[in-house]
Amino acid sequence: MRRKLQALLPPLSWLAHYDTRAFGRDLLAAIIMTVLVIPQSLAYAILAGMPPEAGLYASILPVVAYSIFASSATLAVGPVAVIALMSATAVGEIVSQGIAGYAAASMMLALISGVILVAMGAFRLGFIANFISHPVISGFISGSALLIIISQLMPLLGIDGGGRTSVEMVTTLVTGSGDVDPVTAIIGVCSILFLFLASKYAAKGLSAIGLPGAAALTIAKLAPMIAVIVSTLIVAVRGLSDNGVAVVGQVPGGLPALAVPVFDLALFEALLLPAALISLIIFVESTAIAHRLASKRNERVNPNQELVALGAANITAAIAGSFAVAGGFSRSAVNAAAGAQTQVAGVLTALGIALVTLLLTDWLYYLPRATLAAAIIVAVSSLVDIRAIRAVTRYSRADGTALVITLLVTVSVGVTPGILSGIGLSLLLYLHRTSRPHTAVVGRIAGTEHFRNISRHQVDTVPHTLILRIDEGLYFANARYLEDQIAQAIEHHPDVNNLVLMCTAVNHIDTSALETLEAINTRLEASGVRFHLSEVKGPVMDRLRQSDFLAELSGEVFLSTYDAWKALCESNRSSVASNSANT
């Protein structure tokens, strides 16, 4: 019972050994994280189309809920750019159809995503995320980052307007170029320059003056808060909000009012697909970060437990009047670099943000939106990975194609079509590749038991015998291709009376492929060619024994290709000797 409870609530396994030293490190990390998270939370709430305070709410109770169920010690959960954009896109379509209001749809989206994540964890379905290939994720994140950057250029320059696609947003930028507010543009551009230079050189500069590397990196990450404080003071002192500079405005103080979103069937049906996609991205992005952090600490992350924890965080976000959350790379990296030991750091960070929400929201009134736009642009610019496009394309043209198309569709059409096109294209490319598997006629390397492609190596062959290797599992999509390859091989070697199918790489044979093997056996036998198999794996052999194929096989099943080689060599010698005697 105790073990089951610890599996459900991983913190129970380490709380008994938690000491004041670990608490001190967690407290320091929480103080740093509180300062870092506030501008991020406000910025990503606006990116998600929610009021600024929703970003603060998303950084309080959801963080506590995640900490209760998390298997990762240092993953920091909260609002993140890509999920905020996906939420804004999905909810924007709902609002445009008049199905629900923005806040209600955002909360329902978080709730459905949370339920999906918990269900996936309960039924141990974390493997589903494996259907999204890394190139597709890379293309989607890069495309989303570019879309976010384009969307933030308008508030950065003080241009009114918007749009859901890059075409609409670029059109707004072009047509509104004459309406750029000079003061807003100066604040925005200066903020970008400061944040960009800080991200590139602050840590190196602080290390050069003697600060330890981790401390220098952590302080450098506080640059967004410095930009927020300085720009807010300038706007407040100079009264720039009265002269056209857009500010955050009144941020309600106090903790969120908890309420379960009202269920609406039409809203649920409209949000189900976007919620499923967001759930997958939340899981893939968060667990990738968690595994990376855990590997540095020699710790283990349980993917199915992370599904439950992330689901609990999103359900809580919905109840707290917020939007979908996930593990964030920048905040998790800072959390780890600041010395966080456990998820207690997350809970303390949530308490710190709760205090800010209760006591200090009045100070956020004059925060310019241009500064938040600059913070978003600099934060997501690192997600645009051009080098990955070159590296992936150089290694695999198919994967590179999937990456580029996912990126282009995401930028030009939207995030949901982008990720769907990437997944669909990856599956189609996989089916195309496996439907035409590599096959090779092989021979024995002299003096060994190894068999290699006769086109690549100097090998020995057996007269009147053909050994064909297929490098893929056999299933409905490639069964006919195998039949064609064998027919071509026999056509090119009309003197063959033994054909061995080398099954080293065959991990499964489905029903369609089994029927094809039976047809091949019948056709070869009618042509006077015996059909053999070699190196059939145990699980595949177990399935074949449940059919009539082995009983009807004209040849034999050899344990190894070398055994087949020896037996057929001996058979060939016996046949030659018999023919000589008859002559």
PDB file of C-alpha atoms in Angstrom, residues 400-551:
ATOM      1  CA  GLY A 400      14.104  17.210 -43.616  1.00  0.00           C
ATOM      2  CA  THR A 401      11.048  17.484 -45.869  1.00  0.00           C
ATOM      3  CA  ALA A 402       8.733  16.768 -42.931  1.00  0.00           C
ATOM      4  CA  LEU A 403      10.514  19.395 -40.831  1.00  0.00           C
ATOM      5  CA  VAL A 404      10.380  22.120 -43.485  1.00  0.00           C
ATOM      6  CA  ILE A 405       6.753  21.473 -44.463  1.00  0.00           C
ATOM      7  CA  THR A 406       5.673  21.468 -40.810  1.00  0.00           C
ATOM      8  CA  LEU A 407       7.481  24.766 -40.291  1.00  0.00           C
ATOM      9  CA  LEU A 408       6.016  26.393 -43.425  1.00  0.00           C
ATOM     10  CA  VAL A 409       2.452  25.226 -42.775  1.00  0.00           C
ATOM     11  CA  THR A 410       2.662  26.356 -39.140  1.00  0.00           C
ATOM     12  CA  VAL A 411       3.859  29.821 -40.126  1.00  0.00           C
ATOM     13  CA  SER A 412       1.566  30.303 -43.120  1.00  0.00           C
ATOM     14  CA  VAL A 413      -1.644  28.534 -42.061  1.00  0.00           C
ATOM     15  CA  GLY A 414      -1.549  28.036 -38.294  1.00  0.00           C
ATOM     16  CA  VAL A 415      -0.382  25.833 -35.439  1.00  0.00           C
ATOM     17  CA  THR A 416      -3.080  23.146 -35.657  1.00  0.00           C
ATOM     18  CA  PRO A 417      -2.706  22.556 -39.423  1.00  0.00           C
ATOM     19  CA  GLY A 418       1.059  22.706 -38.926  1.00  0.00           C
ATOM     20  CA  ILE A 419       1.292  19.895 -36.384  1.00  0.00           C
ATOM     21  CA  LEU A 420      -1.347  17.800 -38.188  1.00  0.00           C
ATOM     22  CA  SER A 421       0.447  18.150 -41.516  1.00  0.00           C
ATOM     23  CA  GLY A 422       3.732  17.177 -39.870  1.00  0.00           C
ATOM     24  CA  ILE A 423       2.282  14.074 -38.222  1.00  0.00           C
ATOM     25  CA  GLY A 424       0.449  13.057 -41.393  1.00  0.00           C
ATOM     26  CA  LEU A 425       3.489  13.581 -43.596  1.00  0.00           C
ATOM     27  CA  SER A 426       5.762  11.651 -41.213  1.00  0.00           C
ATOM     28  CA  LEU A 427       3.404   8.670 -41.250  1.00  0.00           C
ATOM     29  CA  LEU A 428       3.101   8.792 -45.051  1.00  0.00           C
ATOM     30  CA  LEU A 429       6.884   8.952 -45.457  1.00  0.00           C
ATOM     31  CA  TYR A 430       7.262   6.048 -43.033  1.00  0.00           C
ATOM     32  CA  LEU A 431       4.733   3.975 -44.978  1.00  0.00           C
ATOM     33  CA  HIS A 432       6.468   4.861 -48.246  1.00  0.00           C
ATOM     34  CA  ARG A 433       9.879   3.884 -46.887  1.00  0.00           C
ATOM     35  CA  THR A 434       8.758   0.619 -45.314  1.00  0.00           C
ATOM     36  CA  SER A 435       6.632  -0.278 -48.325  1.00  0.00           C
ATOM     37  CA  ARG A 436       9.802  -0.456 -50.429  1.00  0.00           C
ATOM     38  CA  PRO A 437      12.319  -2.002 -48.012  1.00  0.00           C
ATOM     39  CA  HIS A 438      15.941  -2.519 -48.900  1.00  0.00           C
ATOM     40  CA  THR A 439      16.621  -6.005 -50.259  1.00  0.00           C
ATOM     41  CA  ALA A 440      19.952  -7.519 -51.226  1.00  0.00           C
ATOM     42  CA  VAL A 441      21.302 -10.738 -52.673  1.00  0.00           C
ATOM     43  CA  VAL A 442      24.006 -11.826 -50.229  1.00  0.00           C
ATOM     44  CA  GLY A 443      26.976 -14.158 -50.208  1.00  0.00           C
ATOM     45  CA  ARG A 444      29.437 -15.445 -47.629  1.00  0.00           C
ATOM     46  CA  ILE A 445      32.613 -13.543 -46.827  1.00  0.00           C
ATOM     47  CA  ALA A 446      35.340 -16.119 -47.321  1.00  0.00           C
ATOM     48  CA  GLY A 447      36.484 -17.888 -44.160  1.00  0.00           C
ATOM     49  CA  THR A 448      33.666 -16.457 -42.008  1.00  0.00           C
ATOM     50  CA  GLU A 449      30.029 -17.060 -41.153  1.00  0.00           C
ATOM     51  CA  HIS A 450      29.074 -13.500 -42.185  1.00  0.00           C
ATOM     52  CA  PHE A 451      26.905 -12.737 -45.187  1.00  0.00           C
ATOM     53  CA  ARG A 452      26.962  -9.421 -47.017  1.00  0.00           C
ATOM     54  CA  ASN A 453      25.532  -7.736 -50.120  1.00  0.00           C
ATOM     55  CA  ILE A 454      27.204  -9.118 -53.277  1.00  0.00           C
ATOM     56  CA  SER A 455      27.150  -5.587 -54.764  1.00  0.00           C
ATOM     57  CA  ARG A 456      29.198  -4.148 -51.905  1.00  0.00           C
ATOM     58  CA  HIS A 457      31.568  -6.926 -50.878  1.00  0.00           C
ATOM     59  CA  GLN A 458      33.744  -9.660 -52.339  1.00  0.00           C
ATOM     60  CA  VAL A 459      31.787 -12.773 -51.377  1.00  0.00           C
ATOM     61  CA  ASP A 460      31.332 -16.433 -52.260  1.00  0.00           C
ATOM     62  CA  THR A 461      28.014 -17.787 -53.540  1.00  0.00           C
ATOM     63  CA  VAL A 462      26.491 -21.253 -53.894  1.00  0.00           C
ATOM     64  CA  PRO A 463      25.701 -22.431 -57.427  1.00  0.00           C
ATOM     65  CA  HIS A 464      21.989 -22.652 -58.191  1.00  0.00           C
ATOM     66  CA  THR A 465      21.215 -20.993 -54.825  1.00  0.00           C
ATOM     67  CA  LEU A 466      20.085 -17.461 -54.115  1.00  0.00           C
ATOM     68  CA  ILE A 467      20.147 -15.908 -50.638  1.00  0.00           C
ATOM     69  CA  LEU A 468      17.970 -12.792 -50.429  1.00  0.00           C
ATOM     70  CA  ARG A 469      18.029 -10.525 -47.362  1.00  0.00           C
ATOM     71  CA  ILE A 470      15.115  -8.198 -46.589  1.00  0.00           C
ATOM     72  CA  ASP A 471      15.749  -5.358 -44.147  1.00  0.00           C
ATOM     73  CA  GLU A 472      12.268  -4.669 -42.800  1.00  0.00           C
ATOM     74  CA  GLY A 473       9.350  -6.304 -41.054  1.00  0.00           C
ATOM     75  CA  LEU A 474       6.808  -7.809 -43.419  1.00  0.00           C
ATOM     76  CA  TYR A 475       3.319  -6.298 -43.420  1.00  0.00           C
ATOM     77  CA  PHE A 476       0.487  -5.403 -45.783  1.00  0.00           C
ATOM     78  CA  ALA A 477       2.248  -2.365 -47.293  1.00  0.00           C
ATOM     79  CA  ASN A 478       5.399  -4.192 -48.449  1.00  0.00           C
ATOM     80  CA  ALA A 479       4.210  -7.764 -48.979  1.00  0.00           C
ATOM     81  CA  ARG A 480       3.570  -7.267 -52.699  1.00  0.00           C
ATOM     82  CA  TYR A 481       6.936  -5.507 -53.064  1.00  0.00           C
ATOM     83  CA  LEU A 482       8.707  -8.559 -51.603  1.00  0.00           C
ATOM     84  CA  GLU A 483       6.853 -10.798 -54.036  1.00  0.00           C
ATOM     85  CA  ASP A 484       7.990  -8.601 -56.947  1.00  0.00           C
ATOM     86  CA  GLN A 485      11.597  -8.563 -55.720  1.00  0.00           C
ATOM     87  CA  ILE A 486      11.723 -12.349 -55.490  1.00  0.00           C
ATOM     88  CA  ALA A 487      10.150 -12.700 -58.940  1.00  0.00           C
ATOM     89  CA  GLN A 488      12.772 -10.339 -60.408  1.00  0.00           C
ATOM     90  CA  ALA A 489      15.602 -12.194 -58.653  1.00  0.00           C
ATOM     91  CA  ILE A 490      14.433 -15.536 -60.064  1.00  0.00           C
ATOM     92  CA  GLU A 491      14.038 -13.982 -63.511  1.00  0.00           C
ATOM     93  CA  HIS A 492      17.665 -12.766 -63.410  1.00  0.00           C
ATOM     94  CA  HIS A 493      18.921 -16.147 -62.118  1.00  0.00           C
ATOM     95  CA  PRO A 494      16.959 -18.765 -64.103  1.00  0.00           C
ATOM     96  CA  ASP A 495      19.273 -21.593 -62.987  1.00  0.00           C
ATOM     97  CA  VAL A 496      18.336 -21.219 -59.290  1.00  0.00           C
ATOM     98  CA  ASN A 497      16.683 -24.169 -57.597  1.00  0.00           C
ATOM     99  CA  ASN A 498      16.977 -22.957 -53.972  1.00  0.00           C
ATOM    100  CA  LEU A 499      15.978 -19.547 -52.635  1.00  0.00           C
ATOM    101  CA  VAL A 500      16.736 -18.568 -49.024  1.00  0.00           C
ATOM    102  CA  LEU A 501      14.948 -15.579 -47.485  1.00  0.00           C
ATOM    103  CA  MET A 502      17.293 -14.197 -44.816  1.00  0.00           C
ATOM    104  CA  CYS A 503      15.042 -12.808 -42.061  1.00  0.00           C
ATOM    105  CA  THR A 504      17.611 -11.119 -39.804  1.00  0.00           C
ATOM    106  CA  ALA A 505      15.710  -7.792 -39.778  1.00  0.00           C
ATOM    107  CA  VAL A 506      12.182  -9.237 -39.867  1.00  0.00           C
ATOM    108  CA  ASN A 507      10.619  -8.483 -36.494  1.00  0.00           C
ATOM    109  CA  HIS A 508       7.047  -9.288 -37.442  1.00  0.00           C
ATOM    110  CA  ILE A 509       4.958 -10.844 -40.216  1.00  0.00           C
ATOM    111  CA  ASP A 510       1.320  -9.807 -40.403  1.00  0.00           C
ATOM    112  CA  THR A 511      -1.526 -11.789 -41.972  1.00  0.00           C
ATOM    113  CA  SER A 512      -1.228 -10.111 -45.367  1.00  0.00           C
ATOM    114  CA  ALA A 513       2.500 -10.843 -45.510  1.00  0.00           C
ATOM    115  CA  LEU A 514       1.893 -14.447 -44.414  1.00  0.00           C
ATOM    116  CA  GLU A 515      -0.524 -14.943 -47.296  1.00  0.00           C
ATOM    117  CA  THR A 516       2.084 -13.472 -49.644  1.00  0.00           C
ATOM    118  CA  LEU A 517       4.751 -15.871 -48.327  1.00  0.00           C
ATOM    119  CA  GLU A 518       2.354 -18.760 -48.952  1.00  0.00           C
ATOM    120  CA  ALA A 519       1.793 -17.521 -52.511  1.00  0.00           C
ATOM    121  CA  ILE A 520       5.552 -17.150 -53.058  1.00  0.00           C
ATOM    122  CA  ASN A 521       6.119 -20.681 -51.783  1.00  0.00           C
ATOM    123  CA  THR A 522       3.460 -22.086 -54.124  1.00  0.00           C
ATOM    124  CA  ARG A 523       4.769 -20.175 -57.133  1.00  0.00           C
ATOM    125  CA  LEU A 524       8.420 -21.131 -56.509  1.00  0.00           C
ATOM    126  CA  GLU A 525       7.548 -24.767 -55.934  1.00  0.00           C
ATOM    127  CA  ALA A 526       5.662 -24.840 -59.233  1.00  0.00           C
ATOM    128  CA  SER A 527       8.841 -23.482 -60.891  1.00  0.00           C
ATOM    129  CA  GLY A 528      11.022 -26.146 -59.293  1.00  0.00           C
ATOM    130  CA  VAL A 529      12.554 -23.801 -56.724  1.00  0.00           C
ATOM    131  CA  ARG A 530      12.624 -24.736 -53.048  1.00  0.00           C
ATOM    132  CA  PHE A 531      11.821 -21.865 -50.679  1.00  0.00           C
ATOM    133  CA  HIS A 532      13.811 -21.642 -47.421  1.00  0.00           C
ATOM    134  CA  LEU A 533      13.927 -19.249 -44.474  1.00  0.00           C
ATOM    135  CA  SER A 534      16.895 -18.454 -42.242  1.00  0.00           C
ATOM    136  CA  GLU A 535      17.439 -16.590 -38.954  1.00  0.00           C
ATOM    137  CA  VAL A 536      13.746 -16.299 -38.158  1.00  0.00           C
ATOM    138  CA  LYS A 537      13.371 -14.629 -34.768  1.00  0.00           C
ATOM    139  CA  GLY A 538      11.659 -16.461 -31.914  1.00  0.00           C
ATOM    140  CA  PRO A 539       8.464 -14.374 -31.659  1.00  0.00           C
ATOM    141  CA  VAL A 540       8.039 -14.486 -35.450  1.00  0.00           C
ATOM    142  CA  MET A 541       8.584 -18.247 -35.445  1.00  0.00           C
ATOM    143  CA  ASP A 542       5.986 -18.664 -32.700  1.00  0.00           C
ATOM    144  CA  ARG A 543       3.415 -16.940 -34.891  1.00  0.00           C
ATOM    145  CA  LEU A 544       4.363 -18.986 -37.967  1.00  0.00           C
ATOM    146  CA  ARG A 545       3.862 -22.216 -36.000  1.00  0.00           C
ATOM    147  CA  GLN A 546       0.234 -21.187 -35.450  1.00  0.00           C
ATOM    148  CA  SER A 547      -0.339 -21.286 -39.231  1.00  0.00           C
ATOM    149  CA  ASP A 548      -0.105 -23.947 -41.938  1.00  0.00           C
ATOM    150  CA  PHE A 549       2.778 -22.188 -43.666  1.00  0.00           C
ATOM    151  CA  LEU A 550       5.625 -24.236 -42.145  1.00  0.00           C
ATOM    152  CA  ALA A 551       3.904 -27.523 -42.993  1.00  0.00           C
TER     153      ALA A 551
END
